[in-house]
Coordinates of C-alpha atoms and ligand atoms in Angstrom, one line a residue:
M754 CA 39.9 -2.8 56.9
A755 CA 36.3 -3.6 56.7
A756 CA 35.6 -1.9 53.5
V757 CA 38.3 -3.8 51.8
R758 CA 37.3 -7.2 53.2
R759 CA 33.7 -6.7 52.3
C760 CA 34.7 -5.8 48.8
A761 CA 36.8 -8.9 48.3
T762 CA 34.1 -10.8 46.5
M763 CA 33.5 -8.1 43.9
L764 CA 36.8 -7.2 42.6
V765 CA 35.9 -4.2 40.5
L766 CA 33.5 -2.7 42.9
C767 CA 36.0 -3.3 45.6
A768 CA 38.6 -0.9 44.4
L769 CA 36.0 1.6 43.4
T770 CA 34.1 1.5 46.6
F771 CA 37.2 1.8 48.5
E772 CA 38.2 4.9 46.6
F773 CA 34.7 6.2 47.1
V774 CA 35.1 5.8 50.8
V775 CA 38.3 7.6 50.9
M776 CA 37.5 10.4 48.5
G777 CA 33.9 10.8 49.3
A778 CA 33.7 10.3 53.0
E779 CA 31.1 13.0 53.4
V780 CA 29.0 11.5 50.7
I781 CA 28.6 8.2 52.4
D782 CA 26.3 8.2 55.3
G783 CA 25.7 5.3 57.5
S784 CA 22.3 6.6 58.6
A785 CA 19.1 5.6 56.8
T786 CA 18.5 8.4 54.4
K787 CA 15.5 8.5 52.2
D788 CA 14.3 10.6 49.4
R789 CA 10.6 10.8 49.4
T790 CA 9.2 11.4 46.0
L791 CA 5.8 12.9 45.5
N792 CA 4.0 9.6 45.0
G793 CA 5.4 8.5 48.3
R794 CA 7.8 5.9 47.0
R795 CA 11.3 6.1 48.4
R796 CA 14.4 5.6 46.4
Q797 CA 17.4 4.1 47.8
V798 CA 20.9 3.8 46.5
A799 CA 23.2 1.1 47.7
T800 CA 26.8 0.8 46.8
E801 CA 26.8 -2.8 47.9
P802 CA 24.5 -5.7 47.5
N803 CA 23.8 -6.0 51.2
G804 CA 23.0 -2.3 51.3
A805 CA 25.4 -1.6 54.1
R806 CA 26.4 1.7 52.6
R807 CA 24.0 4.1 51.1
R808 CA 24.5 7.3 49.3
R809 CA 22.1 10.2 49.4
P810 CA 20.3 10.1 46.1
S811 CA 21.0 13.8 45.4
A812 CA 23.9 15.2 43.5
G813 CA 24.4 14.1 40.0
L814 CA 21.9 11.3 39.8
K815 CA 20.5 11.1 36.3
P816 CA 16.7 11.6 36.2
G817 CA 16.5 8.5 34.0
L818 CA 17.4 6.3 37.0
D819 CA 13.8 6.3 38.3
K820 CA 13.1 2.7 37.3
S821 CA 12.3 -0.1 39.6
L822 CA 15.8 -1.5 39.4
V823 CA 18.6 0.3 37.7
N824 CA 22.1 -1.2 37.4
E825 CA 24.1 1.4 35.8
T826 CA 27.7 2.4 35.8
L827 CA 28.1 6.1 36.0
G828 CA 30.9 7.9 34.2
P829 CA 33.5 10.0 36.0
S830 CA 31.5 13.2 35.7
A831 CA 28.3 11.8 36.8
V832 CA 28.7 12.3 40.5
E833 CA 29.9 15.5 41.9
R834 CA 29.6 16.9 45.4
N835 CA 31.3 19.8 47.0
G836 CA 33.5 20.2 44.0
K837 CA 34.9 16.7 44.2
F838 CA 34.7 14.3 41.3
L839 CA 34.3 10.7 42.3
S840 CA 35.5 8.1 39.9
L841 CA 33.6 5.3 38.3
F842 CA 31.5 3.2 40.6
T843 CA 28.4 1.0 40.5
I844 CA 25.1 2.1 41.8
V845 CA 22.3 -0.1 42.5
Q846 CA 19.0 1.6 42.9
F847 CA 15.6 0.3 43.5
Q848 CA 12.2 1.8 44.6
N849 CA 10.6 0.7 47.8
Q850 CA 7.8 -1.2 46.0
G851 CA 5.5 -3.9 47.2
C852 CA 7.0 -7.3 47.1
A853 CA 5.8 -10.9 47.7
A854 CA 7.4 -12.1 51.0
S855 CA 8.5 -15.7 51.3
S856 CA 6.0 -15.9 54.2
G857 CA 3.2 -15.2 51.6
D858 CA 2.6 -11.8 53.0
N859 CA 2.8 -8.4 51.2
G860 CA 6.0 -6.7 52.1
T861 CA 8.0 -3.6 51.0
C862 CA 11.4 -3.9 49.3
V863 CA 14.1 -2.1 51.3
T864 CA 17.7 -2.8 52.2
S865 CA 18.1 -5.3 55.1
A866 CA 19.5 -2.5 57.3
E867 CA 16.5 -0.4 56.7
C868 CA 14.2 -3.2 57.3
S869 CA 15.5 -3.8 60.8
D870 CA 15.8 0.0 61.5
R871 CA 12.1 0.3 60.7
G872 CA 11.1 -2.7 62.9
G873 CA 10.2 -5.0 60.0
V874 CA 11.0 -8.7 59.5
A875 CA 13.0 -9.6 56.4
S876 CA 11.2 -12.3 54.5
G877 CA 13.0 -13.3 51.4
P878 CA 14.9 -11.3 48.8
C879 CA 13.7 -8.7 46.3
A880 CA 15.3 -6.3 43.7
N881 CA 17.5 -9.2 42.4
G882 CA 18.8 -9.8 45.8
Y883 CA 19.8 -6.2 46.5
G884 CA 16.9 -5.7 48.9
V885 CA 14.9 -7.8 51.3
C886 CA 11.1 -8.1 51.3
C887 CA 10.3 -6.5 54.6
V888 CA 7.1 -7.4 56.4
F889 CA 5.7 -5.2 59.1
L890 CA 3.7 -6.8 61.9
A891 CA 2.1 -4.7 64.6
T892 CA -0.1 -5.6 67.6
C893 CA -1.8 -4.0 70.6
G894 CA -0.7 -0.5 71.7
Q895 CA 1.5 0.1 68.7
N896 CA 1.7 2.8 66.1
T897 CA 2.4 2.3 62.4
K898 CA 3.0 4.4 59.4
E899 CA 4.4 1.6 57.3
N900 CA 2.5 0.7 54.2
C901 CA 0.7 -2.7 54.3
T902 CA 1.3 -3.3 58.0
Y903 CA -0.4 -6.4 59.4
F904 CA -2.3 -5.9 62.6
V905 CA -2.3 -9.2 64.5
N906 CA -3.8 -10.4 67.8
Q907 CA -1.8 -10.9 70.9
G908 CA -0.1 -14.3 70.7
Y909 CA -0.4 -14.4 66.9
P910 CA -0.3 -16.9 65.1
G911 CA -1.9 -18.6 68.1
P912 CA -5.4 -17.5 69.1
Y913 CA -6.2 -14.9 71.8
D914 CA -8.7 -15.9 74.4
G915 CA -8.9 -13.0 76.7
T916 CA -10.8 -9.8 77.4
G917 CA -9.7 -6.2 77.0
S918 CA -8.9 -3.7 74.3
C919 CA -6.3 -4.0 71.6
Q920 CA -5.7 -0.9 69.7
L921 CA -3.4 0.0 66.7
T922 CA -2.9 3.6 65.6
I923 CA -2.3 4.2 61.9
N924 CA -0.6 7.3 60.7
K925 CA -0.2 8.4 57.2
A926 CA 3.0 7.4 55.5
H927 CA 3.0 10.8 54.0
P928 CA 0.4 13.6 53.6
D929 CA -0.8 12.5 50.2
I930 CA -2.6 9.4 51.6
C931 CA -6.4 9.5 51.2
Q932 CA -7.6 6.0 52.3
F933 CA -6.6 2.9 54.2
R934 CA -7.7 -0.4 52.8
L935 CA -8.2 -3.1 55.5
D936 CA -8.0 -6.6 54.3
F937 CA -9.2 -9.1 56.8
D938 CA -6.8 -12.0 56.1
Q939 CA -8.0 -13.5 59.3
F940 CA -10.9 -12.1 61.3
S941 CA -12.5 -14.3 63.8
I942 CA -14.0 -12.8 67.0
A943 CA -17.2 -13.6 68.9
G944 CA -20.4 -13.0 67.0
P945 CA -23.4 -10.8 67.9
E946 CA -25.9 -11.8 70.6
S947 CA -28.6 -14.0 69.1
I948 CA -31.7 -12.0 70.0
D949 CA -31.1 -8.6 68.3
H950 CA -27.8 -9.4 66.6
I951 CA -25.9 -6.6 68.3
C952 CA -22.1 -6.8 68.7
N953 CA -22.2 -6.8 72.5
N954 CA -19.3 -9.1 73.4
D955 CA -16.6 -8.6 70.9
Q956 CA -16.3 -5.5 68.6
F957 CA -14.1 -4.2 66.0
I958 CA -14.2 -0.4 66.0
V959 CA -12.6 2.0 63.7
A960 CA -12.2 5.6 65.0
G961 CA -10.8 8.7 63.5
G962 CA -11.8 8.1 59.9
N963 CA -15.3 8.1 58.4
P964 CA -17.7 7.0 61.1
T965 CA -18.4 3.3 60.8
S966 CA -20.5 0.8 62.8
A967 CA -18.8 -1.8 65.0
I968 CA -18.6 -5.2 63.4
C969 CA -18.0 -8.6 64.9
G970 CA -18.1 -12.3 64.1
I971 CA -16.3 -14.0 61.3
N972 CA -15.1 -11.7 58.5
T973 CA -12.1 -13.4 57.0
G974 CA -11.7 -12.5 53.4
N975 CA -13.8 -9.4 53.6
H976 CA -12.5 -5.8 53.5
M977 CA -13.1 -2.2 54.5
Y978 CA -12.0 1.2 53.3
I979 CA -11.3 4.0 55.8
D980 CA -11.1 7.6 54.8
A981 CA -7.8 9.0 56.0
G982 CA -9.0 12.5 56.3
V983 CA -7.6 15.7 54.9
G984 CA -5.0 16.6 57.6
N985 CA -1.3 15.9 57.2
T986 CA -1.5 13.7 60.3
N987 CA -4.9 12.3 61.0
P988 CA -4.4 9.1 63.0
V989 CA -7.0 6.4 62.7
T990 CA -7.3 3.8 65.3
L991 CA -8.4 0.2 64.9
N992 CA -9.6 -1.3 68.1
F993 CA -10.6 -4.9 69.0
V994 CA -12.7 -4.9 72.2
T995 CA -13.2 -8.4 73.6
S996 CA -15.4 -9.4 76.5
G997 CA -17.7 -12.1 77.5
L998 CA -17.2 -15.8 77.0
S999 CA -14.2 -17.7 76.1
F1000 CA -13.5 -17.6 72.4
P1001 CA -10.4 -18.4 70.2
R1002 CA -10.0 -15.0 68.6
N1003 CA -7.7 -14.5 65.7
W1004 CA -7.1 -11.5 63.6
K1005 CA -4.6 -10.5 60.9
I1006 CA -5.6 -7.3 59.1
K1007 CA -3.5 -5.9 56.3
I1008 CA -3.6 -2.2 56.2
C1009 CA -2.4 -0.6 53.0
Q1010 CA -2.2 3.1 52.5
I1011 CA -3.8 4.4 49.3
P1012 CA -2.3 7.6 47.8
C1013 CA -4.9 10.2 46.7
N1014 CA -4.0 10.3 43.1
T1015 CA -4.3 6.6 42.1
I1016 CA -6.8 4.7 40.0
Y1017 CA -7.3 2.1 42.7
R1018 CA -8.6 4.6 45.2
A1019 CA -12.2 3.8 46.2
E1020 CA -15.0 6.1 45.3
E1021 CA -16.0 8.5 48.0
G1022 CA -18.1 7.3 50.9
C1023 CA -17.8 3.6 50.2
L1024 CA -17.0 1.2 53.1
Q1025 CA -16.5 -1.5 50.6
Y1026 CA -15.2 -1.2 47.1
F1027 CA -15.1 -3.9 44.4
T1028 CA -13.4 -3.8 41.0
G1029 CA -13.7 -6.1 38.1
V1030 CA -16.5 -7.3 35.8
S1031 CA -17.8 -9.9 38.3
G1032 CA -17.3 -10.6 42.0
Q1033 CA -18.9 -11.6 45.2
I1034 CA -20.2 -9.3 47.9
K1035 CA -21.0 -10.5 51.5
S1036 CA -22.4 -8.6 54.3
Y1037 CA -20.3 -8.6 57.5
N1038 CA -20.5 -11.8 59.4
Y1039 CA -22.3 -13.6 56.6
D1040 CA -22.2 -17.3 56.8
P1041 CA -25.1 -19.5 55.5
A1042 CA -24.8 -22.0 58.5
F1043 CA -23.9 -19.8 61.5
G1044 CA -23.5 -16.2 60.6
L1045 CA -26.0 -13.7 62.0
Q1046 CA -26.8 -10.5 60.1
L1047 CA -25.3 -7.6 62.1
S1048 CA -27.7 -5.0 63.4
K1049 CA -27.0 -1.2 63.5
Q1050 CA -25.2 -1.1 60.1
D1051 CA -25.5 1.7 57.6
Y1052 CA -23.0 1.8 54.8
S1053 CA -22.4 1.8 51.1
I1054 CA -20.8 -0.8 48.9
C1055 CA -19.5 0.4 45.6
I1056 CA -18.6 -1.4 42.4
R1057 CA -16.3 0.3 39.9
K1058 CA -18.1 0.6 36.6
E1059 CA -15.7 -1.0 34.2
R1060 CA -15.2 0.4 30.8
N1061 CA -17.9 -0.4 28.3
F1062 CA -20.2 -1.8 30.9
C1063 CA -23.5 -0.1 31.5
G1064 CA -25.6 -2.3 33.9
I1065 CA -25.1 -4.7 36.8
Q1066 CA -26.9 -7.9 37.8
Y1067 CA -27.0 -9.4 41.2
A1068 CA -27.9 -13.0 42.2
A1069 CA -27.9 -14.6 45.6
C1070 CA -24.8 -16.9 46.0
P1071 CA -25.3 -20.7 46.0
D1072 CA -26.0 -22.0 49.5
T1073 CA -24.7 -25.5 50.0
V1074 CA -25.7 -26.0 53.6
N1075 CA -29.4 -25.2 53.6
N1076 CA -32.3 -26.8 51.7
R1077 CA -33.5 -23.4 50.9
T1078 CA -31.0 -20.6 50.2
H1079 CA -30.2 -18.3 53.1
A1080 CA -28.0 -16.2 51.0
F1081 CA -30.5 -13.3 51.1
T1082 CA -32.2 -13.3 54.5
L1083 CA -32.6 -9.7 55.7
S1084 CA -35.9 -9.6 57.6
G1085 CA -38.8 -11.8 58.7
N1086 CA -38.4 -15.2 60.4
T1087 CA -36.1 -17.1 58.1
R1088 CA -34.9 -19.6 60.7
G1089 CA -36.6 -22.6 59.1
Q1090 CA -36.1 -24.3 55.7
T1091 CA -39.3 -22.9 54.1
A1092 CA -39.1 -20.0 51.8
V1093 CA -39.8 -16.5 53.2
S1094 CA -41.0 -14.0 50.7
S1095 CA -39.2 -10.9 49.5
N1096 CA -40.5 -7.5 50.5
T1097 CA -39.9 -4.3 48.6
G1098 CA -40.3 -0.6 48.7
T1099 CA -41.0 1.9 51.5
I1100 CA -44.8 1.9 51.7
G1101 CA -47.5 -0.7 52.3
P1102 CA -47.7 -3.8 54.5
N1103 CA -44.8 -5.6 52.7
S1104 CA -42.4 -2.7 52.6
C1105 CA -38.9 -2.6 54.1
N1106 CA -38.8 -0.3 57.0
E1107 CA -36.3 -1.9 59.4
D1108 CA -33.6 -3.8 57.6
W1109 CA -33.0 -3.4 53.9
L1110 CA -30.7 -3.4 50.9
I1111 CA -30.9 -0.6 48.4
I1112 CA -30.2 -1.5 44.8
P1113 CA -31.2 1.7 43.0
C1114 CA -34.0 1.2 40.5
A1115 CA -33.8 -2.6 40.4
T1116 CA -35.9 -4.9 38.3
N1117 CA -35.9 -8.7 37.8
V1118 CA -33.9 -10.0 34.8
G1119 CA -36.2 -11.5 32.2
R1120 CA -39.2 -9.2 32.8
T1121 CA -40.5 -8.1 29.5
E1122 CA -43.4 -5.9 30.6
L1123 CA -42.5 -2.5 31.9
L1124 CA -42.7 -2.6 35.7
A1125 CA -41.8 0.1 38.1
C1126 CA -38.4 -0.5 39.5
V1127 CA -37.8 -0.6 43.3
D1128 CA -34.9 0.6 45.4
R1129 CA -35.4 -1.2 48.7
I1130 CA -35.4 -5.0 49.0
C1131 CA -35.7 -7.0 52.1
G1132 CA -37.4 -10.2 53.4
G1133 CA -36.0 -13.7 52.8
T1134 CA -35.7 -13.9 49.0
L1135 CA -33.9 -11.7 46.6
N1136 CA -36.6 -10.4 44.2
T1137 CA -37.8 -7.0 43.2
E1138 CA -41.4 -8.2 43.3
I1139 CA -43.1 -9.9 46.2
S1140 CA -42.2 -13.6 45.7
T1141 CA -40.7 -16.6 47.4
T1142 CA -38.7 -17.5 44.2
A1143 CA -35.2 -16.0 44.0
A1144 CA -34.6 -13.8 41.0
T1145 CA -31.5 -12.2 39.4
V1146 CA -32.0 -8.5 39.6
F1147 CA -30.4 -5.7 37.6
S1148 CA -29.9 -2.0 37.8
T1149 CA -28.4 0.5 35.4
V1150 CA -28.1 3.3 37.9
K1151 CA -24.5 4.7 37.9
P1152 CA -22.4 4.7 39.9
F1153 CA -23.0 1.0 40.9
R1154 CA -23.7 1.2 44.5
L1155 CA -25.6 -0.8 47.2
T1156 CA -26.7 0.6 50.5
V1157 CA -27.1 -1.5 53.6
H1158 CA -29.3 -0.6 56.5
T1159 CA -30.1 -2.6 59.6
N1160 CA -31.8 -1.3 62.7
N1161 CA -31.1 -2.3 66.3
I1162 CA -34.0 -4.8 66.7
E1163 CA -34.5 -8.3 65.4
A1164 CA -36.7 -10.3 67.8
P1165 CA -39.6 -11.1 67.8
S1166 CA -40.5 -10.5 64.1
D1167 CA -37.0 -11.1 62.7
A1168 CA -35.2 -14.3 63.4
G1169 CA -32.4 -16.3 61.9
N1170 CA -31.4 -13.7 59.3
R1171 CA -28.0 -14.3 57.9
G1172 CA -27.6 -11.1 55.8
F1173 CA -26.6 -11.5 52.2
C1174 CA -24.1 -12.9 49.8
L1175 CA -24.5 -11.7 46.2
N1176 CA -22.6 -12.5 43.0
Y1177 CA -22.5 -9.5 40.7
V1178 CA -21.9 -9.4 37.0
Q1179 CA -21.5 -6.2 35.1
Q1180 CA -23.5 -6.0 31.8
P1181 CA -22.1 -4.7 28.5
C1182 CA -23.6 -1.6 27.0
S1183 CA -26.4 -2.6 24.6
N1184 CA -30.1 -1.9 24.0
N1185 CA -31.1 -3.4 27.3
Y1186 CA -28.5 -1.6 29.3
E1187 CA -28.3 2.0 28.0
V1188 CA -25.5 4.3 29.0
Ligands
LIG2301 C1 24.5 -5.5 36.7 O1 25.2 -5.5 35.4 C2 26.1 -6.6 35.3 C3 26.8 -6.4 34.0 O2 25.9 -6.1 33.0 C4 25.4 -7.9 35.5 O3 26.4 -9.0 35.5 C5 24.7 -7.9 36.9 O4 24.0 -9.2 37.0 C6 23.8 -6.8 37.0 N1 23.2 -6.7 38.3 C7 21.9 -6.6 38.5 C8 21.4 -6.5 39.8 O5 21.1 -6.6 37.5
LIG2302 C1 1.0 0.6 49.5 O1 1.1 -0.6 48.9 C2 0.1 -0.8 47.9 C3 0.2 -2.3 47.5 O2 1.5 -2.6 47.2 C4 0.3 0.2 46.8 O3 -0.7 0.0 45.9 C5 0.3 1.6 47.4 O4 0.6 2.5 46.4 C6 1.3 1.7 48.5 N1 1.1 3.0 49.1 C7 2.2 3.8 49.3 C8 1.9 5.0 50.0 O5 3.3 3.5 48.9
LIG2303 C1 0.0 -9.3 47.9 O1 0.6 -10.6 47.8 C2 -0.2 -11.5 47.0 C3 0.5 -12.8 47.1 O2 1.9 -12.7 47.0 C4 -0.2 -10.9 45.6 O3 -1.0 -11.8 44.7 C5 -0.9 -9.6 45.6 O4 -0.8 -9.0 44.3 C6 -0.1 -8.7 46.5 N1 -0.9 -7.4 46.7 C7 -0.3 -6.3 46.4 C8 -1.3 -5.1 46.6 O5 0.8 -6.1 46.1
LIG2304 C1 -33.0 -30.5 54.6 O1 -34.1 -31.4 54.5 C2 -33.9 -32.7 55.0 C3 -35.1 -33.5 54.6 O2 -36.3 -32.8 55.0 C4 -33.6 -32.6 56.5 O3 -33.4 -33.9 57.0 C5 -32.4 -31.7 56.8 O4 -32.3 -31.5 58.2 C6 -32.7 -30.4 56.1 N1 -31.4 -29.6 56.2 C7 -31.4 -28.5 57.0 C8 -30.1 -27.7 57.0 O5 -32.3 -28.1 57.7

């Protein structure tokens, strides 16, 4: 008998499980049963290390079992169902939490049977070997509701060099999902055309969430937050449209579902969200050597104000490929290696009326005299005054937020602009940075 043979290696469990099978036939259920708790995590109970048999986590389970891994022997009175008492047996229970797959990806810890039922790929053990770290990969034409699904190109891990449309539909894992975080682990599609920097050939389009502009080019390492909407089901589609010249396209986007009531949920209306006292922010398709600033963008970048920090400083990233930094080149002809001045504000000849970055009420660090702060900055140098020398700028406006705007025209007055890469550092509350 299979149950007996399978138990042979675990003598105690063997007898007990066997008894369980006989006495509690209606309790054991070969189908994948899940108990969805409010925060969306699922609990599973396996009577064997390989998870072949599962028990509905219902009758008699002690509330205290809600730990990530519980190895507990229940007394004779602990489990009761339909008036029958089951004798002593061992329960292994674990939550379906995120796990580090041996592939290096982020997976979900489930039983091996459930992993294959749900179309995942087992990649290493988790929960002390009672579960497998299940990785979910999806590609064109598919639907997913699995947390942290990887959306990959056709032919992944090889490149895709073809034209067409590759769409993935994301559904909420449960109604209490407010956002999807997209991590561009790999994102390499054709860049914008070189006159007006519009994504004419390849595009990455998100539909069904908050309206976002199409992006293109190289965005590996960057990220994006998508509003999941209020409905119980509110599918969001990710679409790669590829056309034009031959290009070795590669993408691998990790899509994690963010429950509404969590501290890591992004602030409302932010396409990008950064946490931590310091970090680096890049506009889409930024690259100091080849990247072209994308036209037709309009979005906000938010930085979580960390506890006891009151202000924030921004400086252009080091640029190791150009003689003069191109880490802040938003408007003007910045193609050459000579400095192009910053522009500021909304009025006057040197104002920012086409492409700009808003840093609310920004001033240069180190200014002792009281100057009016500016909101809009553009040109070829990061500075809150008109200058060809880069400055570190700061703002104390809360929440910490940048707004990016680019119109749909570059040539002839704008040329060579790469966008921006900024290092930010939050500043502790003090006299200079009032609450
Ligand atoms: C369960 O408990 C037993 C006895 O304390 C121990 O030998 C075993 O390693 C535990 N299993 C897990 C998965 O922690
Ligand atoms: C999805 O996974 C992430 C990362 O492990 C986690 O923070 C988030 O809570 C998970 N979402 C759900 C719905 O389980
Ligand atoms: C994803 O996996 C990486 C590498 O294993 C790990 O550092 C990171 O914390 C994981 N992310 C989440 C959200 O679990
Ligand atoms: C930097 O300047 C040197 C000397 O003028 C020049 O040879 C080189 O091409 C310049 N680098 C770039 C990226 O333009």
